[in-house]
PDB file of C-alpha atoms and ligand atoms in Angstrom:
ATOM      1  CA  PRO M   1     -59.292   7.337 -59.320  1.00 54.00           C
ATOM      2  CA  ALA M   2     -61.750  10.138 -59.972  1.00 57.00           C
ATOM      3  CA  ALA M   3     -61.416  13.272 -57.847  1.00 66.00           C
ATOM      4  CA  PRO M   4     -64.450  14.116 -55.651  1.00 68.00           C
ATOM      5  CA  ALA M   5     -65.675  16.762 -58.093  1.00 75.00           C
ATOM      6  CA  ASP M   6     -65.531  14.175 -60.870  1.00 91.00           C
ATOM      7  CA  ALA M   7     -67.405  11.639 -58.743  1.00 93.00           C
ATOM      8  CA  GLU M   8     -70.156  14.202 -58.288  1.00 95.00           C
ATOM      9  CA  SER M   9     -70.296  14.880 -62.024  1.00 96.00           C
ATOM     10  CA  ILE M  10     -70.381  11.171 -62.792  1.00 96.00           C
ATOM     11  CA  PHE M  11     -73.271  10.757 -60.373  1.00 96.00           C
ATOM     12  CA  ALA M  12     -75.114  13.725 -61.884  1.00 96.00           C
ATOM     13  CA  ALA M  13     -74.524  12.346 -65.391  1.00 97.00           C
ATOM     14  CA  ARG M  14     -75.923   8.930 -64.458  1.00 97.00           C
ATOM     15  CA  GLU M  15     -79.028  10.436 -62.917  1.00 97.00           C
ATOM     16  CA  ALA M  16     -79.615  12.818 -65.825  1.00 97.00           C
ATOM     17  CA  ALA M  17     -79.065  10.146 -68.472  1.00 98.00           C
ATOM     18  CA  ARG M  18     -81.317   7.650 -66.746  1.00 97.00           C
ATOM     19  CA  ALA M  19     -84.155  10.195 -66.597  1.00 96.00           C
ATOM     20  CA  ALA M  20     -84.171  10.636 -70.395  1.00 98.00           C
ATOM     21  CA  GLU M  21     -87.003   8.608 -71.914  1.00 98.00           C
ATOM     22  CA  THR M  22     -86.446   9.602 -75.545  1.00 98.00           C
ATOM     23  CA  LEU M  23     -83.556  10.771 -77.709  1.00 98.00           C
ATOM     24  CA  ALA M  24     -85.038  14.275 -77.678  1.00 98.00           C
ATOM     25  CA  ASP M  25     -85.024  14.188 -73.860  1.00 98.00           C
ATOM     26  CA  LEU M  26     -81.454  12.981 -73.895  1.00 98.00           C
ATOM     27  CA  ARG M  27     -80.366  15.797 -76.163  1.00 98.00           C
ATOM     28  CA  ALA M  28     -82.106  18.318 -73.905  1.00 98.00           C
ATOM     29  CA  VAL M  29     -80.465  16.809 -70.837  1.00 98.00           C
ATOM     30  CA  LEU M  30     -77.057  17.100 -72.512  1.00 98.00           C
ATOM     31  CA  GLU M  31     -77.716  20.704 -73.511  1.00 97.00           C
ATOM     32  CA  ALA M  32     -78.371  21.445 -69.841  1.00 97.00           C
ATOM     33  CA  PHE M  33     -75.538  19.369 -68.369  1.00 97.00           C
ATOM     34  CA  GLU M  34     -72.788  21.434 -66.752  1.00 96.00           C
ATOM     35  CA  GLY M  35     -70.627  18.634 -65.350  1.00 96.00           C
ATOM     36  CA  CYS M  36     -68.042  18.517 -68.158  1.00 96.00           C
ATOM     37  CA  ALA M  37     -65.741  21.455 -68.915  1.00 95.00           C
ATOM     38  CA  LEU M  38     -65.449  20.495 -72.617  1.00 97.00           C
ATOM     39  CA  LYS M  39     -68.840  22.087 -73.137  1.00 97.00           C
ATOM     40  CA  ARG M  40     -67.364  25.495 -72.429  1.00 96.00           C
ATOM     41  CA  THR M  41     -64.741  25.360 -75.179  1.00 97.00           C
ATOM     42  CA  ALA M  42     -66.871  23.578 -77.803  1.00 98.00           C
ATOM     43  CA  ALA M  43     -68.858  25.542 -80.399  1.00 98.00           C
ATOM     44  CA  ASN M  44     -71.711  23.025 -80.572  1.00 98.00           C
ATOM     45  CA  LEU M  45     -73.119  19.934 -78.976  1.00 98.00           C
ATOM     46  CA  VAL M  46     -72.517  16.975 -81.285  1.00 98.00           C
ATOM     47  CA  PHE M  47     -75.318  14.609 -80.401  1.00 98.00           C
ATOM     48  CA  GLY M  48     -76.014  11.428 -82.368  1.00 97.00           C
ATOM     49  CA  ASP M  49     -77.290  11.566 -85.922  1.00 97.00           C
ATOM     50  CA  GLY M  50     -79.177   9.181 -88.185  1.00 96.00           C
ATOM     51  CA  SER M  51     -81.695   6.489 -87.384  1.00 96.00           C
ATOM     52  CA  GLU M  52     -83.481   6.597 -84.031  1.00 96.00           C
ATOM     53  CA  THR M  53     -84.128   2.853 -84.045  1.00 95.00           C
ATOM     54  CA  GLY M  54     -81.018   1.216 -85.435  1.00 87.00           C
ATOM     55  CA  PRO M  55     -80.304  -1.445 -86.550  1.00 97.00           C
ATOM     56  CA  LEU M  56     -76.663  -0.296 -86.329  1.00 98.00           C
ATOM     57  CA  MET M  57     -75.037   2.013 -83.812  1.00 98.00           C
ATOM     58  CA  VAL M  58     -71.629   3.410 -84.765  1.00 98.00           C
ATOM     59  CA  VAL M  59     -69.631   4.905 -81.906  1.00 98.00           C
ATOM     60  CA  GLY M  60     -66.557   7.108 -82.333  1.00 98.00           C
ATOM     61  CA  GLU M  61     -64.464   8.970 -79.830  1.00 98.00           C
ATOM     62  CA  ALA M  62     -65.004  12.720 -79.983  1.00 98.00           C
ATOM     63  CA  PRO M  63     -65.956  15.382 -82.523  1.00 98.00           C
ATOM     64  CA  GLY M  64     -63.241  17.081 -84.538  1.00 98.00           C
ATOM     65  CA  ALA M  65     -63.213  20.627 -85.917  1.00 98.00           C
ATOM     66  CA  ASP M  66     -65.749  20.020 -88.716  1.00 98.00           C
ATOM     67  CA  GLU M  67     -68.137  18.182 -86.399  1.00 98.00           C
ATOM     68  CA  ASP M  68     -67.840  20.929 -83.782  1.00 98.00           C
ATOM     69  CA  ARG M  69     -68.670  23.568 -86.377  1.00 98.00           C
ATOM     70  CA  GLN M  70     -71.680  21.704 -87.796  1.00 98.00           C
ATOM     71  CA  GLY M  71     -72.943  20.024 -84.630  1.00 98.00           C
ATOM     72  CA  LEU M  72     -73.030  16.651 -86.405  1.00 98.00           C
ATOM     73  CA  PRO M  73     -70.850  13.558 -85.963  1.00 98.00           C
ATOM     74  CA  PHE M  74     -68.472  12.281 -88.648  1.00 98.00           C
ATOM     75  CA  VAL M  75     -68.908  14.983 -91.272  1.00 97.00           C
ATOM     76  CA  GLY M  76     -65.188  15.756 -91.832  1.00 97.00           C
ATOM     77  CA  PRO M  77     -62.537  13.638 -93.587  1.00 97.00           C
ATOM     78  CA  SER M  78     -63.019  10.697 -91.174  1.00 98.00           C
ATOM     79  CA  GLY M  79     -66.747  10.837 -91.810  1.00 98.00           C
ATOM     80  CA  GLN M  80     -66.217  10.753 -95.559  1.00 97.00           C
ATOM     81  CA  LEU M  81     -64.108   7.636 -95.238  1.00 97.00           C
ATOM     82  CA  LEU M  82     -66.694   6.114 -92.892  1.00 97.00           C
ATOM     83  CA  ASP M  83     -69.437   6.824 -95.438  1.00 96.00           C
ATOM     84  CA  ALA M  84     -67.402   5.187 -98.184  1.00 96.00           C
ATOM     85  CA  MET M  85     -66.756   2.110 -96.059  1.00 96.00           C
ATOM     86  CA  MET M  86     -70.400   1.789 -95.101  1.00 96.00           C
ATOM     87  CA  ARG M  87     -71.610   2.245 -98.643  1.00 95.00           C
ATOM     88  CA  TRP M  88     -69.145  -0.332 -99.894  1.00 95.00           C
ATOM     89  CA  ALA M  89     -70.444  -2.843 -97.346  1.00 96.00           C
ATOM     90  CA  GLY M  90     -74.062  -2.085 -98.228  1.00 94.00           C
ATOM     91  CA  LEU M  91     -74.765  -0.340 -94.934  1.00 94.00           C
ATOM     92  CA  SER M  92     -76.724   2.810 -95.501  1.00 87.00           C
ATOM     93  CA  ARG M  93     -76.002   5.704 -93.211  1.00 87.00           C
ATOM     94  CA  ASP M  94     -79.690   6.349 -92.650  1.00 88.00           C
ATOM     95  CA  ARG M  95     -80.145   2.910 -91.130  1.00 92.00           C
ATOM     96  CA  ALA M  96     -77.395   3.605 -88.635  1.00 97.00           C
ATOM     97  CA  ARG M  97     -77.150   5.900 -85.675  1.00 98.00           C
ATOM     98  CA  ILE M  98     -73.777   7.577 -85.390  1.00 98.00           C
ATOM     99  CA  ALA M  99     -72.495   9.139 -82.191  1.00 98.00           C
ATOM    100  CA  ASN M 100     -69.368   9.642 -80.136  1.00 98.00           C
ATOM    101  CA  ILE M 101     -68.389   8.868 -76.568  1.00 98.00           C
ATOM    102  CA  LEU M 102     -67.909  12.619 -76.073  1.00 98.00           C
ATOM    103  CA  PRO M 103     -70.454  15.071 -77.488  1.00 98.00           C
ATOM    104  CA  TRP M 104     -68.083  18.048 -77.283  1.00 98.00           C
ATOM    105  CA  ARG M 105     -64.805  18.557 -79.105  1.00 98.00           C
ATOM    106  CA  PRO M 106     -61.737  18.513 -76.872  1.00 98.00           C
ATOM    107  CA  PRO M 107     -59.778  21.732 -77.527  1.00 97.00           C
ATOM    108  CA  GLY M 108     -57.282  21.280 -80.357  1.00 96.00           C
ATOM    109  CA  ASN M 109     -58.439  17.631 -80.717  1.00 94.00           C
ATOM    110  CA  ARG M 110     -56.436  16.608 -77.666  1.00 96.00           C
ATOM    111  CA  THR M 111     -57.047  13.128 -76.295  1.00 95.00           C
ATOM    112  CA  PRO M 112     -59.983  13.144 -73.890  1.00 95.00           C
ATOM    113  CA  THR M 113     -59.023  12.624 -70.245  1.00 95.00           C
ATOM    114  CA  PRO M 114     -60.217   9.504 -68.396  1.00 95.00           C
ATOM    115  CA  GLN M 115     -62.313  11.837 -66.210  1.00 95.00           C
ATOM    116  CA  GLU M 116     -64.091  13.367 -69.203  1.00 96.00           C
ATOM    117  CA  VAL M 117     -64.786   9.908 -70.577  1.00 97.00           C
ATOM    118  CA  ALA M 118     -66.074   8.646 -67.215  1.00 96.00           C
ATOM    119  CA  ILE M 119     -68.368  11.648 -66.821  1.00 97.00           C
ATOM    120  CA  MET M 120     -69.844  11.384 -70.316  1.00 98.00           C
ATOM    121  CA  ARG M 121     -70.129   7.608 -70.586  1.00 98.00           C
ATOM    122  CA  PRO M 122     -73.646   7.383 -69.074  1.00 98.00           C
ATOM    123  CA  PHE M 123     -74.992   9.585 -71.870  1.00 98.00           C
ATOM    124  CA  ILE M 124     -73.683   7.464 -74.735  1.00 98.00           C
ATOM    125  CA  ALA M 125     -74.800   4.319 -72.907  1.00 98.00           C
ATOM    126  CA  ARG M 126     -78.280   5.829 -72.570  1.00 98.00           C
ATOM    127  CA  GLN M 127     -78.318   6.800 -76.234  1.00 98.00           C
ATOM    128  CA  ILE M 128     -77.548   3.184 -77.146  1.00 98.00           C
ATOM    129  CA  ALA M 129     -80.231   1.926 -74.749  1.00 98.00           C
ATOM    130  CA  LEU M 130     -82.826   4.206 -76.357  1.00 98.00           C
ATOM    131  CA  VAL M 131     -81.873   3.180 -79.916  1.00 98.00           C
ATOM    132  CA  ARG M 132     -81.644  -0.557 -79.058  1.00 97.00           C
ATOM    133  CA  PRO M 133     -79.482  -1.405 -82.059  1.00 97.00           C
ATOM    134  CA  LYS M 134     -78.967  -4.974 -83.242  1.00 97.00           C
ATOM    135  CA  ALA M 135     -75.206  -4.379 -83.404  1.00 98.00           C
ATOM    136  CA  ILE M 136     -72.604  -1.808 -82.401  1.00 98.00           C
ATOM    137  CA  LEU M 137     -69.534  -0.840 -84.423  1.00 98.00           C
ATOM    138  CA  PHE M 138     -66.818   0.834 -82.383  1.00 98.00           C
ATOM    139  CA  LEU M 139     -64.476   3.073 -84.317  1.00 98.00           C
ATOM    140  CA  GLY M 140     -61.100   3.004 -82.620  1.00 97.00           C
ATOM    141  CA  GLY M 141     -59.840   1.551 -79.398  1.00 95.00           C
ATOM    142  CA  SER M 142     -60.985   4.262 -77.058  1.00 95.00           C
ATOM    143  CA  SER M 143     -64.716   3.933 -77.700  1.00 97.00           C
ATOM    144  CA  ALA M 144     -64.481   0.139 -77.537  1.00 98.00           C
ATOM    145  CA  LYS M 145     -62.509   0.243 -74.307  1.00 97.00           C
ATOM    146  CA  THR M 146     -64.946   2.658 -72.727  1.00 97.00           C
ATOM    147  CA  LEU M 147     -68.081   0.650 -73.394  1.00 98.00           C
ATOM    148  CA  LEU M 148     -66.612  -2.852 -73.223  1.00 97.00           C
ATOM    149  CA  ASP M 149     -64.732  -2.131 -69.988  1.00 94.00           C
ATOM    150  CA  THR M 150     -61.501  -3.571 -71.273  1.00 95.00           C
ATOM    151  CA  ASP M 151     -57.878  -2.498 -71.485  1.00 94.00           C
ATOM    152  CA  GLU M 152     -57.247  -4.391 -74.695  1.00 95.00           C
ATOM    153  CA  GLY M 153     -56.015  -2.270 -77.591  1.00 95.00           C
ATOM    154  CA  VAL M 154     -57.829  -2.043 -80.894  1.00 96.00           C
ATOM    155  CA  THR M 155     -55.324  -4.260 -82.699  1.00 96.00           C
ATOM    156  CA  ARG M 156     -56.327  -7.173 -80.471  1.00 96.00           C
ATOM    157  CA  LEU M 157     -59.973  -6.221 -80.100  1.00 97.00           C
ATOM    158  CA  ARG M 158     -60.827  -5.590 -83.713  1.00 98.00           C
ATOM    159  CA  GLY M 159     -62.812  -7.952 -85.848  1.00 98.00           C
ATOM    160  CA  LYS M 160     -64.174 -10.067 -82.998  1.00 97.00           C
ATOM    161  CA  TRP M 161     -67.694  -9.964 -81.645  1.00 98.00           C
ATOM    162  CA  ARG M 162     -68.009  -9.016 -78.003  1.00 98.00           C
ATOM    163  CA  ASP M 163     -71.018  -8.691 -75.771  1.00 98.00           C
ATOM    164  CA  CYS M 164     -71.622  -5.086 -74.832  1.00 98.00           C
ATOM    165  CA  ALA M 165     -73.714  -4.794 -71.678  1.00 98.00           C
ATOM    166  CA  ILE M 166     -75.707  -1.559 -71.539  1.00 97.00           C
ATOM    167  CA  ASP M 167     -77.531  -0.289 -68.452  1.00 93.00           C
ATOM    168  CA  GLY M 168     -81.252  -0.512 -68.932  1.00 92.00           C
ATOM    169  CA  LEU M 169     -81.120  -3.284 -71.557  1.00 96.00           C
ATOM    170  CA  SER M 170     -81.721  -6.848 -70.433  1.00 96.00           C
ATOM    171  CA  ASP M 171     -79.606  -8.409 -73.188  1.00 97.00           C
ATOM    172  CA  PRO M 172     -76.087  -7.416 -74.203  1.00 98.00           C
ATOM    173  CA  ILE M 173     -75.632  -6.055 -77.727  1.00 98.00           C
ATOM    174  CA  PRO M 174     -73.168  -7.744 -80.101  1.00 98.00           C
ATOM    175  CA  ALA M 175     -70.359  -5.263 -80.680  1.00 98.00           C
ATOM    176  CA  LEU M 176     -67.350  -5.238 -82.946  1.00 98.00           C
ATOM    177  CA  ALA M 177     -64.436  -2.806 -82.967  1.00 98.00           C
ATOM    178  CA  THR M 178     -62.414  -1.691 -85.935  1.00 98.00           C
ATOM    179  CA  PHE M 179     -59.760   0.917 -86.654  1.00 98.00           C
ATOM    180  CA  HIS M 180     -60.793   4.552 -86.473  1.00 98.00           C
ATOM    181  CA  PRO M 181     -61.109   6.164 -89.922  1.00 98.00           C
ATOM    182  CA  ALA M 182     -58.669   8.898 -88.835  1.00 97.00           C
ATOM    183  CA  PHE M 183     -56.095   6.161 -88.229  1.00 97.00           C
ATOM    184  CA  LEU M 184     -56.881   4.622 -91.622  1.00 98.00           C
ATOM    185  CA  LEU M 185     -56.316   7.985 -93.287  1.00 98.00           C
ATOM    186  CA  ARG M 186     -52.809   7.984 -91.795  1.00 98.00           C
ATOM    187  CA  GLN M 187     -52.214   4.256 -92.314  1.00 97.00           C
ATOM    188  CA  PRO M 188     -54.069   3.262 -95.494  1.00 97.00           C
ATOM    189  CA  GLY M 189     -52.288  -0.104 -95.399  1.00 97.00           C
ATOM    190  CA  ARG M 190     -54.619  -1.112 -92.562  1.00 97.00           C
ATOM    191  CA  LYS M 191     -57.811  -0.491 -94.556  1.00 97.00           C
ATOM    192  CA  ARG M 192     -58.021  -4.117 -95.630  1.00 97.00           C
ATOM    193  CA  GLU M 193     -58.638  -5.232 -92.047  1.00 98.00           C
ATOM    194  CA  ALA M 194     -61.174  -2.486 -91.430  1.00 98.00           C
ATOM    195  CA  TRP M 195     -63.086  -3.333 -94.582  1.00 96.00           C
ATOM    196  CA  ARG M 196     -63.179  -6.952 -93.529  1.00 97.00           C
ATOM    197  CA  ASP M 197     -64.564  -5.850 -90.149  1.00 98.00           C
ATOM    198  CA  ILE M 198     -67.283  -3.733 -91.657  1.00 97.00           C
ATOM    199  CA  LEU M 199     -68.321  -6.615 -93.926  1.00 97.00           C
ATOM    200  CA  THR M 200     -68.572  -8.810 -90.831  1.00 98.00           C
ATOM    201  CA  VAL M 201     -70.980  -6.302 -89.331  1.00 98.00           C
ATOM    202  CA  ALA M 202     -73.028  -6.015 -92.523  1.00 97.00           C
ATOM    203  CA  GLN M 203     -73.266  -9.794 -92.729  1.00 97.00           C
ATOM    204  CA  ARG M 204     -74.527 -10.055 -89.154  1.00 96.00           C
ATOM    205  CA  LEU M 205     -77.181  -7.427 -89.724  1.00 96.00           C
ATOM    206  CA  ARG M 206     -78.367  -9.251 -92.835  1.00 94.00           C
ATOM    207  CA  GLU M 207     -78.596 -12.466 -90.833  1.00 93.00           C
ATOM    208  CA  ALA M 208     -80.529 -10.701 -88.076  1.00 90.00           C
ATOM    209  CA  GLU M 209     -82.997  -9.437 -90.662  1.00 88.00           C
ATOM    210  CA  THR M 210     -83.637 -12.776 -92.264  1.00 89.00           C
ATOM    211  CA  ALA M 211     -83.781 -14.694 -88.947  1.00 79.00           C
TER     212      ALA M 211
HETATM  213  N1  URA K 301     -63.686  11.403 -85.116  1.00 86.83           N
HETATM  214  C1  URA K 301     -64.564  10.891 -84.221  1.00 86.83           C
HETATM  215  O1  URA K 301     -64.247  10.031 -83.415  1.00 86.83           O
HETATM  216  N2  URA K 301     -65.801  11.379 -84.244  1.00 86.83           N
HETATM  217  C2  URA K 301     -66.229  12.292 -85.096  1.00 86.83           C
HETATM  218  O2  URA K 301     -67.411  12.649 -85.033  1.00 86.83           O
HETATM  219  C3  URA K 301     -65.293  12.785 -86.030  1.00 86.83           C
HETATM  220  C4  URA K 301     -64.038  12.331 -86.013  1.00 86.83           C
END
């Protein structure tokens, strides 16, 4: 359970996120938000990047060292693999919005705490609501778990469409999880499954376009 200070930060985050009417507002609100200590150790805010209107939203976990330095998501080795996967599936990066659950790098790339995730979740949910993508691709179990409210691990979750309910949107968004590119860099034998997943997403977006 969240400590009282965390409950206050979660409340403040919800209120601040809800008040943002545009992505520019949301970025400004995040720049001003003081409820998460990760901000103090991070070099830069890593807000979302890419399309402001979808059709695809890609959600990772947290920025790494390269992202922290540049203030942009998925620009390091994981980002290069993500780009290659997307290109291969015919998904162009400029038709996707790419963001993370956490907009600040945890020191030394440690795993984010449940409190940090709970505090920052309203902001990523709001970013998704403002983009209104046709589909969401979760990279890794932790982003999927956070926004799908499930305890299932990525090995079970991956490759299957789920409904992702987002505050402020009347309809859930179809969402699919796959392995995180950082995991694939360590375990290249699992790429086959991830590439299948990304093709599934590309196929659905093509169908949505021709429908
Ligand atoms: N890993 C993530 O989850 N996000 C990034 O932006 C980079 C690496």
